[in-house]
Amino acid sequence: MRMWSNLGELGLDAGKKARLHRILYQHGLRNGTALFLPYDQGLEHGPRDFFANPAAGDPAYIARLAVDGGFNGIALQVGLAEKFYWDYAGEVPLILKLNGKTDIPPDDQALSPLHATVEEAVRLGADAVGYTLYVGTPAAEADFAQYRQVRADAGRLGMPLIVWAYPRGAAIEAKGGRDSFYAVDYAARTASELGADVVKVNFPHPDKRAGVPRAYDAGFSSQQAIDAVVRSANRTLLLVSGGAQAGDETMLDKARQSMEAGATGLIWGRNVWQREHRESLAFIARLQEILAKYPRSAQQVTVSAPQA
Amino acid sequence: MRMWSNLGELGLDAGKKARLHRILYQHGLRNGTALFLPYDQGLEHGPRDFFANPAAGDPAYIARLAVDGGFNGIALQVGLAEKFYWDYAGEVPLILKLNGKTDIPPDDQALSPLHATVEEAVRLGADAVGYTLYVGTPAAEADFAQYRQVRADAGRLGMPLIVWAYPRGAAIEAKGGRDSFYAVDYAARTASELGADVVKVNFPHPDKRAGVPRAYDAGFSSQQAIDAVVRSANRTLLLVSGGAQAGDETMLDKARQSMEAGATGLIWGRNVWQREHRESLAFIARLQEILAKYPRSAQQVTVSAPQA
Amino acid sequence: MRMWSNLGELGLDAGKKARLHRILYQHGLRNGTALFLPYDQGLEHGPRDFFANPAAGDPAYIARLAVDGGFNGIALQVGLAEKFYWDYAGEVPLILKLNGKTDIPPDDQALSPLHATVEEAVRLGADAVGYTLYVGTPAAEADFAQYRQVRADAGRLGMPLIVWAYPRGAAIEAKGGRDSFYAVDYAARTASELGADVVKVNFPHPDKRAGVPRAYDAGFSSQQAIDAVVRSANRTLLLVSGGAQAGDETMLDKARQSMEAGATGLIWGRNVWQREHRESLAFIARLQEILAKYPRSAQQVTVSAPQA
Amino acid sequence: MRMWSNLGELGLDAGKKARLHRILYQHGLRNGTALFLPYDQGLEHGPRDFFANPAAGDPAYIARLAVDGGFNGIALQVGLAEKFYWDYAGEVPLILKLNGKTDIPPDDQALSPLHATVEEAVRLGADAVGYTLYVGTPAAEADFAQYRQVRADAGRLGMPLIVWAYPRGAAIEAKGGRDSFYAVDYAARTASELGADVVKVNFPHPDKRAGVPRAYDAGFSSQQAIDAVVRSANRTLLLVSGGAQAGDETMLDKARQSMEAGATGLIWGRNVWQREHRESLAFIARLQEILAKYPRSAQQVTVSAPQA
Amino acid sequence: MRMWSNLGELGLDAGKKARLHRILYQHGLRNGTALFLPYDQGLEHGPRDFFANPAAGDPAYIARLAVDGGFNGIALQVGLAEKFYWDYAGEVPLILKLNGKTDIPPDDQALSPLHATVEEAVRLGADAVGYTLYVGTPAAEADFAQYRQVRADAGRLGMPLIVWAYPRGAAIEAKGGRDSFYAVDYAARTASELGADVVKVNFPHPDKRAGVPRAYDAGFSSQQAIDAVVRSANRTLLLVSGGAQAGDETMLDKARQSMEAGATGLIWGRNVWQREHRESLAFIARLQEILAKYPRSAQQVTVSAPQA
């Protein structure tokens, strides 16, 4: 199976293609890979995520880091976008996150309520929107209903749709947990089946096998797992989340394997900014070193041409 | 980390900036601080709140007090606003509270239903709208849906949005309760992530540690707690609630610590009007003495300024 | 605390003032008091309410009674209004009841569904609309949503809004019940906070103290209770319901106490028409005798008058 | 006939009253009079109006002058409002002019096309909107149609409506011209009949009598004329335009006579800014000296007040 | 008087700022100047414009030229945008022209009818929209009505609005013609008064003085004229049209004078593509040599920056 990475091959209309082109070829390394800075943890986990590096609690600090670090985009909830993006409007692409929730109530009926719209993303000059879909949640009816509107609006306005595809709910916990190869693979495919242009997943853990369907209960390597996940996403570009901070070398390994598998890039927050500023920049440089080894073809396969 | 207090730095459009300027620099002490008079207790708690000073049950008495006491604004539900604000229209800014509920049913699924619109606030000549968001409630889907419309309308009409950010629900009660440092800090951040221009929180209690996440289970002082809460709100201005009446000296201490932390001001009702009229005015004077010590820069950082 | 009764003092726009003026000064005793005939029991309780006086099951009989008895208005659901009001259109004011329900299901999630609109009231020539708000119900979200639209439409069309403010739901039953002083006082206030022009409440029972908040758990007299309720309604005119039939002297006492407290009038159905026609008229006459003793100032405090 | 100047007497709803109160009592001399700075000449006449003082072509210069000169408001078209009002949002009230035209085509079918909405004025934080009505134009059908929507929106949003009531068209030229006592008097009355809250007229010239109806063809003094015009406007507050620059003493005489007649104030542009900055401020001071002699009652006739 | 060129000073919201930043600092010379390629002549003049270089009749040829020539944007009508922009989506910014007309009927009632919407521009991934406003036309009512909607939509969606400000109609021809200093100066100002973010004007001819208002009937140089026009546009960025092909040196002189005056750039079509491909590129290079000498500050005056 081939790897899809050329924007001209992804079934995108002009608006989505223009915006993804900006993200992938006019920012960051400009080589078709992407390093995104997600900054929605203040809502998703609360300010405790900033205790390790209090400066990171200031959105202005993070926005500056996104520009200085040469990120391909920064993902913000609407409140921070409205109050902080103007300062750097156009200097770094904005991904407006359209839904979100606190982690105060339990996750068994997980649903991330919508609180912003694609049209607001357009107004703010965003180049993509983000939506968290809880794959496997019992609240799928409400989740899909919200998502359906977001996808339709994104289509109508030519706005790339990035789906945070997160396995959640009691059933998924009983079948290997949210990070199992099974769960992540299913999540990537679900996003692609439902119309995501880009999907964000956690790195799959093929060793979490308790309760997973038989097909996944086998000795897959990490690389095999992430390879499969990228294939499951097919023409939906794939980003790998960083999640909670882990050792740098472990993280860099995951980054390498992801890119090797054909991922478009990484979307790492806490691993980046839960450390002092210079250390953040140094770590970013190491990530970019990896991305630089996996340029994705910028050459246009214009429809008018003959690609044979 | 710096404190945001200059209206020119908050990412506000012209309408919101004009209205907040009126509230902060053309009423009250005119020094960028604010003392608001909330008067929604008749709905939120019922008339029993007026038993201590029956005169306070009369909205005309309270409106007069807001004018005479030199408040920066009075917060009313739509019924009282429609019937009593005309008398003093323009003399004291009106904050129209758009949702509210009785305290008759229990709070485990807390939701404050919408009963008025931003457009009605415009029609009444209000300078801000208020919305109660129950952070952590299981009813977040309905809450966010209401709120999304309010935020969008407020944006479309240039109306400052003040969020009453109140932790509520069984989960929050199990994690330290609604007044813990953890809960208040999370609430302030949530309001800022979701686009509040101003957030109203209770004063945090760092000693309520039973069940809070590890990061908050440490020996923080009150001052450290309120400092952190103001930082969590970042470019969202912060007001501290008074809550139920407590001893004056305790309350004045909270006021001082709040202003020291960088809060914009106080929004105190029962502590103010649950006493005889002259005593109310005397207590207001003591609050204003404190606010007078913390002027917030009125100097505009007009974008056109410094390049000569 | 003063009593609000002059139409010029109530914060009403021209349309509401004109219509209330017609009701209060051009019908009934023309002295600013009101005696309304509610006739929605056929929906609210079913035809069993007419068994005591079968003639009363005929809307034409009741409409005639309203005219002959010199009532200030008759309250009807839309079906009866459409089929019977034409006969006496303009002879007695029509209050169109916009929501209603049967009493077949239990009341723990009480909600009175909307079935008519303010615009239909205009079309029928009504001089007011009625809405039942269930104060304390767990279904407050849906109730407030319906009500919000009714209030906004009534405002837009200059139509006085009469709120049937009825405490309901398990929580209220656990706190003293629907007729307790606490419940009625809270209901009156809620209507006023939410924008009723007129509120209809049951007569409060200060002796129902089991479970009420401490402030209400004291030896209040009936007169003290109804006095307080009228004050809680402030600029919202107050009508006292009759409820189920009780002894005439008891009822007349309630009427007297209500008017003494400053109520605008009475809205009594079953006590009036659950008896033979001549008896009804005789009882009406006794009620009017009481109302005649409490004229409400008709003299306008027109803003243009005396200041020269 | 009495003079209407108290905001409580003008039939204004809360929103209009609040906004006019801000303009008249919280800016400028704060005595109920008004000095407005109109700055729509760039559209109405083109940049040639700025040749006398090129600095005046810069909207930032004019906005600064409005603040420094202590004006009660600045009238701008939407483009300049959007780009320049933010800098001083709230420091000086904004009047958003909703229609306008160039003076390139002839005036015989004069119509000032709408190019902005009342809702945009709300969004920008404006305290009033302005509309040019060409009294007597053959294009009245289109003019009234536009105006009808503006008036309705202004009513719905509580926004004071200032009508630039300008006699125009061949017929008015044949009956004494646009500045005759007849034309100005008719224009003031037309604005009041059609629902203006404030009307802006040119100073009437009773000596322009050729072709005017007989009633105006008499020896009226200037004072008699402006007295009559103010009476014609009745509860619509009246502002007198400055028009093209004339001798200062002549202009000051007009100002004095206008205030003596009961006008609320002046709206003078070219006479103010078609001169060097310090001269502008000096001239403004002379105007304010006059306004200071005609305070309009600030004392509220609150409906709740005098009955104790 | 100062020149406005910093995007942070122009009163732009985040979306407009982001998109203009992309146009001015991420394409072309990336120095804040702009060279646009307009390609609407096929509609405005018909295919005869392509006779000089038949290849230029092929939109694919022109789109390629826009990319290869390093233009800051290409302006297309919706049909060509839909069929040809996808090929280069994101590689060169798209300006979607929303109205247009043939030159078949005479220009005395000039109106350029709307045929596309701002929302379509969003969908196509455009970074700006274009609207032709005929300043001075007797059809101003219809023109303003179309424009009002375009401006409001552009504001709502954060889309920069470029106004082709073209003097037209019998009156303008009688007052010096469409290219007179008077006409161009008035057109630039009109666009700014009506809310254009960028205005496109013809180079002014101060020697066309027959019939112009007295203020313009003086010996102004070309440089003085274009200087004044840029000032009249104030915070609206100014682009100078090329118009019909003229001698290269004459054209380059106009370019130099325009940039010297403070224009943001040039929007030249026929002068560019009415010649053979290599000649086009050579001419573009000469234009860019000029633009390179006038970098516009990219340094942001971020509100958060300097106060420490």
Coordinates of C-alpha atoms in Angstrom, one line a residue, chain C residues 2 4 6 8-11 235 301-305 307-308, chain D residues 2 4 8-11 235 299 301 303-308:
Chain C
R2 CA -43.7 51.3 49.4
W4 CA -46.1 49.8 43.6
N6 CA -49.5 53.1 39.6
G8 CA -46.9 55.0 35.3
E9 CA -44.4 53.7 37.8
L10 CA -44.0 50.1 36.7
G11 CA -41.4 50.4 33.9
R235 CA -43.2 46.3 40.5
V301 CA -47.5 60.7 37.4
T302 CA -46.9 61.8 33.9
V303 CA -43.4 62.8 33.5
S304 CA -44.3 65.9 31.7
A305 CA -46.6 67.4 34.3
Q307 CA -42.0 70.4 37.3
A308 CA -42.5 73.5 35.1
Chain D
R2 CA -42.4 74.5 27.4
W4 CA -38.2 69.6 26.6
G8 CA -36.9 61.4 31.8
E9 CA -39.6 63.3 29.9
L10 CA -38.8 62.4 26.3
G11 CA -40.6 59.0 26.0
R235 CA -39.5 66.1 22.4
Q299 CA -32.1 66.0 37.8
V301 CA -37.7 62.9 37.3
V303 CA -41.1 57.9 38.3
S304 CA -40.5 56.3 41.6
A305 CA -39.4 59.4 43.3
P306 CA -41.8 61.9 44.7
Q307 CA -44.7 59.9 46.1
A308 CA -42.7 58.7 49.1

